[in-house]
Amino acid sequence: MGGGGQQTESGEPAKGGGVGPDGGLGGSAVYTWEEVQRHSHRGDQWLVIDRKVYNITQWAKRHPGGIRVISHFAGEDATDAFTAFHLDPNFVRKFLKPLLIGELAPTEPSQDHGKNAALVQDFQTLRDRVESEGLLRARLLFFSLYLGHILLLEALALGLLWVWGTSWSLTLLCSLMLATSQAQAGWLQHDFGHLSVFKKSSWNHKLHKFVIGHLKGASANWWNHRHFQHHAKPNVFRTPDVIMSGHNATSLSPVKDLAWAMTFYLRFFCCYYPFFGFFGSVALMSFVRFLDSHWFVWVTQMNHLPMEMDHERHQDWLTMQLIATCNIEQSTFNDWFSGHLNFQIEHHLFPTMPRHNYHLVAPLVRTLCEKHGVSYQVKTLQKAIIDVVRSLKKSGDLWLDAYLHK
């Protein structure tokens, strides 16, 4: 295509050049932020990464992370999100090359919507320091021992019944051990789902399917497509941490996930049917699920629910994550109990960082927040739980008032 005015998918002519045969810039197509921001609709989506403008309208449907997570940044600068979510950004840029349609005009700022350029630059400098100091590299021994303690709990729960029988007290103890192993498996699948254990994405995906499928009986694809949206725009209305939504996984993926989940149920009933029979095993599983789900909900909500929830305000990556998350004080118990999600701020800023390094980057993040006047909240576990209860009471009062005055 020559420089006489390449037609984009939306039908709008590109300025001053076009896309060459190899998918790269064939000329000097330049755009203003106003032009980029007009392409933020479902059937017409552009975004900016490192000042390069990409038309992702068709690619979004094939995006491995799902159409919604990438669409959240349509018409915006997605540089920090792009860097945060990908283990090897240089490799991913190969897929972006055919989508490149131009770049921002030299007179345009690198940030959209009037974001604080100094804050954005300081965070990128922090990101570079994190990478250079190896804080994105995992210690495989840590995760091996973590998986080992989960499997040990499973074995001890079964052995308890095998040796001493199925009295009420022993069955309760068995349930507590299984619930603990389920909760800890939930934190471990979270690590693999965020690609924070292995250097190769494929290895993380395989272990993720094993842990969430075989150890918990859930779907890896369902988790991925919802959870990454939450990280992209936390506590923003119309994202899945605020409302329910589906995802665009291929039909083959749910079938594979179902197969993995079936191995969990097959294993569970093979182990516990001889002790409790079919209905007894169902009751045991239901009670364990009840305990595990409450553990999960309280840990995840105490970092988010009491925080700000609002419509999209187009903040920079640091500010957006900080107003939606808070930390819980560090302790050996809190780290274990929450799967290190007591460092929710650091986890949201660096989602691929292995959890055992959160405490190392936390002081650096706090210093950056103090420099730019961004609130960095740290609560005790008790206060975090109380805040969740207060938040639920406030919501309940609002619904009750609306019902009484309908």
Coordinates of N, CA and C in Angstrom, one line a residue, residues 184-314:
Q184 N -4.7 -23.9 49.8 CA -3.3 -23.7 49.4 C -3.1 -24.0 47.9
A185 N -3.9 -25.0 47.4 CA -3.8 -25.3 46.0 C -4.4 -24.2 45.2
G186 N -5.3 -23.5 45.7 CA -5.9 -22.3 45.1 C -4.9 -21.2 44.9
W187 N -4.0 -21.0 45.9 CA -3.0 -20.0 45.8 C -1.9 -20.4 44.8
L188 N -1.6 -21.7 44.8 CA -0.6 -22.3 43.9 C -1.0 -22.2 42.4
Q189 N -2.3 -22.5 42.1 CA -2.8 -22.4 40.8 C -2.7 -20.9 40.3
H190 N -2.9 -20.0 41.3 CA -2.8 -18.6 41.0 C -1.4 -18.2 40.5
D191 N -0.4 -18.8 41.1 CA 1.0 -18.6 40.7 C 1.2 -19.1 39.3
F192 N 0.8 -20.3 39.0 CA 1.0 -20.8 37.6 C 0.1 -20.0 36.6
G193 N -1.1 -19.6 37.0 CA -1.9 -18.9 36.1 C -1.4 -17.6 35.7
H194 N -0.6 -17.0 36.6 CA 0.1 -15.7 36.3 C 1.5 -15.9 35.7
L195 N 1.8 -17.1 35.3 CA 3.1 -17.4 34.6 C 4.3 -17.0 35.5
S196 N 4.2 -17.1 36.8 CA 5.2 -16.5 37.6 C 6.2 -17.6 38.2
V197 N 6.1 -18.8 37.7 CA 7.0 -19.9 38.2 C 8.1 -20.3 37.2
F198 N 7.7 -20.6 36.0 CA 8.6 -21.0 34.9 C 8.9 -19.9 33.9
K199 N 10.0 -20.0 33.3 CA 10.4 -19.0 32.2 C 9.5 -19.2 31.0
K200 N 9.2 -20.5 30.7 CA 8.4 -20.8 29.5 C 6.9 -20.8 29.9
S201 N 6.1 -20.0 29.1 CA 4.7 -20.0 29.4 C 4.0 -21.3 29.3
S202 N 4.4 -22.2 28.4 CA 3.8 -23.5 28.2 C 3.9 -24.3 29.5
W203 N 5.0 -24.3 30.2 CA 5.2 -25.0 31.4 C 4.2 -24.5 32.5
N204 N 4.1 -23.2 32.6 CA 3.2 -22.7 33.5 C 1.7 -23.1 33.2
H205 N 1.4 -23.1 32.0 CA 0.0 -23.5 31.6 C -0.3 -25.0 31.9
K206 N 0.7 -25.8 31.7 CA 0.5 -27.2 32.0 C 0.4 -27.5 33.5
L207 N 1.2 -26.9 34.3 CA 1.1 -27.1 35.7 C -0.2 -26.4 36.3
H208 N -0.6 -25.3 35.6 CA -1.8 -24.6 36.0 C -3.0 -25.6 35.8
K209 N -3.1 -26.2 34.7 CA -4.2 -27.2 34.4 C -4.1 -28.3 35.4
F210 N -2.9 -28.8 35.8 CA -2.8 -29.9 36.8 C -3.3 -29.5 38.1
V211 N -2.9 -28.3 38.6 CA -3.2 -27.9 40.0 C -4.7 -27.5 40.1
I212 N -5.2 -26.6 39.2 CA -6.6 -26.2 39.3 C -7.5 -27.3 38.8
G213 N -7.1 -28.1 37.9 CA -8.0 -29.2 37.4 C -8.0 -30.4 38.3
H214 N -6.8 -31.0 38.4 CA -6.7 -32.3 39.2 C -6.7 -32.1 40.7
L215 N -6.2 -31.0 41.2 CA -6.2 -30.8 42.7 C -7.4 -30.1 43.2
K216 N -8.1 -29.3 42.3 CA -9.2 -28.5 42.7 C -10.5 -28.8 42.0
G217 N -10.4 -29.4 40.8 CA -11.6 -29.7 40.0 C -12.3 -28.5 39.4
A218 N -11.5 -27.5 39.0 CA -12.0 -26.3 38.3 C -11.4 -26.1 37.0
S219 N -11.8 -25.0 36.3 CA -11.3 -24.7 34.9 C -10.2 -23.7 34.9
A220 N -9.1 -24.0 34.2 CA -8.0 -23.1 34.0 C -8.4 -21.9 33.1
N221 N -9.1 -22.3 32.0 CA -9.5 -21.2 31.0 C -10.5 -20.2 31.6
W222 N -11.5 -20.8 32.4 CA -12.4 -19.9 33.1 C -11.7 -18.9 34.0
W223 N -10.8 -19.4 34.7 CA -10.0 -18.6 35.7 C -9.2 -17.5 34.9
N224 N -8.5 -17.9 33.9 CA -7.6 -17.0 33.2 C -8.4 -15.8 32.6
H225 N -9.5 -16.1 31.9 CA -10.2 -15.1 31.1 C -10.9 -14.1 32.1
R226 N -11.3 -14.5 33.3 CA -11.9 -13.6 34.2 C -10.8 -12.9 35.0
H227 N -9.8 -13.6 35.5 CA -8.9 -13.0 36.4 C -8.0 -12.0 35.8
F228 N -7.6 -12.2 34.6 CA -6.7 -11.2 33.9 C -7.5 -9.9 33.6
Q229 N -8.8 -10.0 33.4 CA -9.6 -8.8 33.3 C -9.6 -8.0 34.6
H230 N -9.7 -8.7 35.7 CA -9.7 -8.1 37.0 C -8.4 -7.3 37.2
H231 N -7.3 -7.9 36.8 CA -6.0 -7.2 36.9 C -5.9 -6.0 36.0
A232 N -6.5 -6.1 34.8 CA -6.3 -5.0 33.8 C -7.0 -3.8 34.3
K233 N -8.2 -3.9 34.9 CA -9.0 -2.7 35.3 C -9.7 -3.1 36.7
P234 N -8.9 -3.2 37.8 CA -9.5 -3.6 39.0 C -10.6 -2.6 39.6
N235 N -11.7 -3.1 40.1 CA -12.7 -2.3 40.7 C -13.3 -1.2 39.8
V236 N -13.3 -1.5 38.5 CA -13.9 -0.6 37.6 C -15.2 -1.2 37.1
F237 N -16.3 -0.5 37.2 CA -17.6 -1.0 36.7 C -17.5 -1.6 35.3
R238 N -18.2 -2.6 35.1 CA -18.2 -3.4 33.8 C -17.0 -4.2 33.6
T239 N -16.2 -4.5 34.6 CA -15.2 -5.5 34.6 C -15.6 -6.7 35.5
P240 N -15.1 -7.9 35.3 CA -15.7 -9.1 36.0 C -15.5 -9.1 37.5
D241 N -14.7 -8.3 38.1 CA -14.6 -8.3 39.6 C -15.8 -7.5 40.1
V242 N -16.6 -6.8 39.2 CA -17.7 -6.0 39.7 C -19.0 -6.7 39.2
I243 N -19.0 -7.2 37.9 CA -20.2 -7.8 37.4 C -19.8 -9.2 36.8
M244 N -20.7 -10.0 36.6 CA -20.5 -11.3 36.0 C -20.4 -11.2 34.5
S245 N -19.5 -12.0 33.9 CA -19.4 -12.0 32.4 C -18.8 -13.3 31.9
G246 N -19.1 -13.6 30.7 CA -18.5 -14.9 30.1 C -17.2 -14.6 29.5
H247 N -16.7 -15.6 28.8 CA -15.4 -15.4 28.1 C -15.4 -16.1 26.7
N248 N -14.4 -16.0 26.0 CA -14.4 -16.5 24.6 C -13.4 -17.7 24.4
A249 N -13.3 -18.6 25.4 CA -12.5 -19.7 25.2 C -13.0 -20.6 24.1
T250 N -12.1 -21.3 23.4 CA -12.5 -22.1 22.3 C -13.2 -23.4 22.9
S251 N -14.0 -24.0 22.1 CA -14.7 -25.2 22.5 C -13.8 -26.3 23.0
L252 N -12.6 -26.4 22.4 CA -11.7 -27.5 22.8 C -11.1 -27.2 24.2
S253 N -10.9 -26.0 24.6 CA -10.4 -25.7 25.9 C -11.3 -26.1 27.0
P254 N -12.6 -25.8 27.0 CA -13.5 -26.3 28.0 C -13.5 -27.8 28.1
V255 N -13.4 -28.5 27.0 CA -13.4 -30.0 27.0 C -12.2 -30.5 27.7
K256 N -11.0 -29.9 27.5 CA -9.8 -30.3 28.2 C -9.9 -30.0 29.7
D257 N -10.4 -28.8 30.0 CA -10.6 -28.5 31.4 C -11.6 -29.4 32.1
L258 N -12.6 -29.8 31.4 CA -13.6 -30.8 32.0 C -12.9 -32.1 32.2
A259 N -12.0 -32.5 31.3 CA -11.3 -33.8 31.5 C -10.4 -33.7 32.7
W260 N -9.7 -32.6 32.9 CA -8.9 -32.4 34.1 C -9.7 -32.4 35.3
A261 N -10.8 -31.7 35.3 CA -11.7 -31.7 36.5 C -12.2 -33.0 36.9
M262 N -12.5 -33.8 35.9 CA -13.1 -35.1 36.1 C -12.1 -36.0 36.9
T263 N -10.8 -35.8 36.6 CA -9.8 -36.6 37.3 C -9.8 -36.3 38.8
F264 N -10.1 -35.1 39.2 CA -10.3 -34.7 40.6 C -11.4 -35.5 41.2
Y265 N -12.6 -35.4 40.6 CA -13.7 -36.1 41.2 C -13.6 -37.6 41.2
L266 N -12.9 -38.2 40.2 CA -12.7 -39.6 40.2 C -11.7 -40.0 41.3
R267 N -10.7 -39.2 41.5 CA -9.7 -39.5 42.6 C -10.4 -39.3 44.0
F268 N -11.2 -38.3 44.1 CA -11.8 -38.1 45.4 C -12.8 -39.2 45.8
F269 N -13.6 -39.6 44.9 CA -14.6 -40.7 45.2 C -13.9 -42.0 45.3
C270 N -12.8 -42.3 44.6 CA -12.1 -43.5 44.8 C -11.4 -43.6 46.2
C271 N -11.0 -42.4 46.7 CA -10.4 -42.4 48.0 C -11.4 -42.5 49.1
Y272 N -12.5 -41.8 49.0 CA -13.4 -41.6 50.2 C -14.7 -42.5 50.1
Y273 N -15.0 -43.0 49.0 CA -16.2 -43.9 48.9 C -16.1 -45.1 49.8
P274 N -14.9 -45.7 49.9 CA -14.9 -46.9 50.9 C -15.1 -46.5 52.3
F275 N -14.9 -45.3 52.7 CA -15.2 -44.9 54.1 C -16.6 -44.3 54.3
F276 N -17.1 -43.6 53.4 CA -18.4 -42.9 53.6 C -19.5 -43.2 52.6
G277 N -19.2 -44.0 51.6 CA -20.2 -44.3 50.6 C -20.4 -43.1 49.7
F278 N -21.3 -43.2 48.7 CA -21.5 -42.1 47.8 C -22.0 -40.8 48.4
F279 N -23.1 -40.9 49.1 CA -23.7 -39.7 49.7 C -22.8 -39.1 50.8
G280 N -22.2 -40.0 51.5 CA -21.3 -39.5 52.5 C -20.1 -38.7 51.9
S281 N -19.6 -39.2 50.8 CA -18.5 -38.6 50.1 C -18.9 -37.2 49.5
V282 N -20.1 -37.2 49.0 CA -20.7 -35.9 48.5 C -20.8 -34.9 49.6
A283 N -21.2 -35.4 50.8 CA -21.4 -34.5 52.0 C -20.0 -34.0 52.4
L284 N -19.0 -34.9 52.4 CA -17.6 -34.5 52.8 C -17.1 -33.4 51.8
M285 N -17.3 -33.7 50.5 CA -16.8 -32.7 49.5 C -17.5 -31.4 49.7
S286 N -18.8 -31.4 49.9 CA -19.5 -30.2 50.0 C -19.1 -29.4 51.2
F287 N -18.8 -30.0 52.3 CA -18.3 -29.3 53.5 C -16.9 -28.7 53.3
V288 N -16.1 -29.5 52.6 CA -14.7 -29.0 52.3 C -14.8 -27.8 51.4
R289 N -15.7 -27.9 50.4 CA -15.9 -26.8 49.5 C -16.4 -25.5 50.2
F290 N -17.3 -25.8 51.2 CA -17.8 -24.7 52.0 C -16.7 -23.9 52.7
L291 N -15.8 -24.7 53.4 CA -14.7 -24.1 54.1 C -13.7 -23.4 53.2
D292 N -13.4 -24.1 52.1 CA -12.4 -23.5 51.2 C -12.9 -22.2 50.5
S293 N -14.2 -22.2 50.1 CA -14.7 -21.0 49.5 C -14.7 -19.8 50.4
H294 N -15.1 -20.1 51.7 CA -15.0 -19.0 52.6 C -13.6 -18.4 52.8
W295 N -12.7 -19.3 52.9 CA -11.3 -18.9 53.0 C -10.9 -18.1 51.8
F296 N -11.2 -18.5 50.6 CA -10.8 -17.8 49.4 C -11.5 -16.4 49.4
V297 N -12.8 -16.4 49.6 CA -13.5 -15.1 49.5 C -13.0 -14.1 50.5
W298 N -12.8 -14.5 51.7 CA -12.4 -13.5 52.7 C -11.0 -12.9 52.4
V299 N -10.1 -13.8 51.9 CA -8.7 -13.4 51.6 C -8.7 -12.4 50.4
T300 N -9.5 -12.8 49.4 CA -9.4 -12.0 48.2 C -10.2 -10.7 48.3
Q301 N -11.3 -10.7 49.1 CA -12.1 -9.5 49.2 C -11.5 -8.5 50.2
M302 N -10.7 -8.9 51.2 CA -10.2 -8.0 52.2 C -9.1 -7.0 51.5
N303 N -8.6 -7.4 50.4 CA -7.7 -6.6 49.6 C -8.3 -5.6 48.6
H304 N -9.6 -5.9 48.4 CA -10.3 -5.1 47.3 C -11.6 -4.5 47.7
L305 N -12.4 -5.2 48.4 CA -13.8 -4.8 48.6 C -13.9 -3.4 49.3
P306 N -13.0 -3.2 50.3 CA -13.1 -1.9 51.0 C -12.5 -0.7 50.2
M307 N -11.9 -1.0 49.1 CA -11.2 0.0 48.3 C -12.2 0.7 47.4
E308 N -11.6 1.7 46.7 CA -12.5 2.5 45.8 C -13.0 1.7 44.6
M309 N -14.3 1.9 44.3 CA -14.9 1.3 43.2 C -15.6 2.4 42.4
D310 N -15.3 2.5 41.1 CA -15.8 3.6 40.4 C -15.8 3.3 38.9
H311 N -16.3 4.3 38.1 CA -16.3 4.1 36.6 C -14.8 4.4 36.2
E312 N -14.5 4.0 34.9 CA -13.2 4.2 34.3 C -12.8 5.7 34.4
R313 N -11.6 5.9 35.0 CA -11.1 7.3 35.2 C -9.8 7.4 34.4
H314 N -9.3 6.4 33.7 CA -8.1 6.5 32.9 C -6.9 6.9 33.6

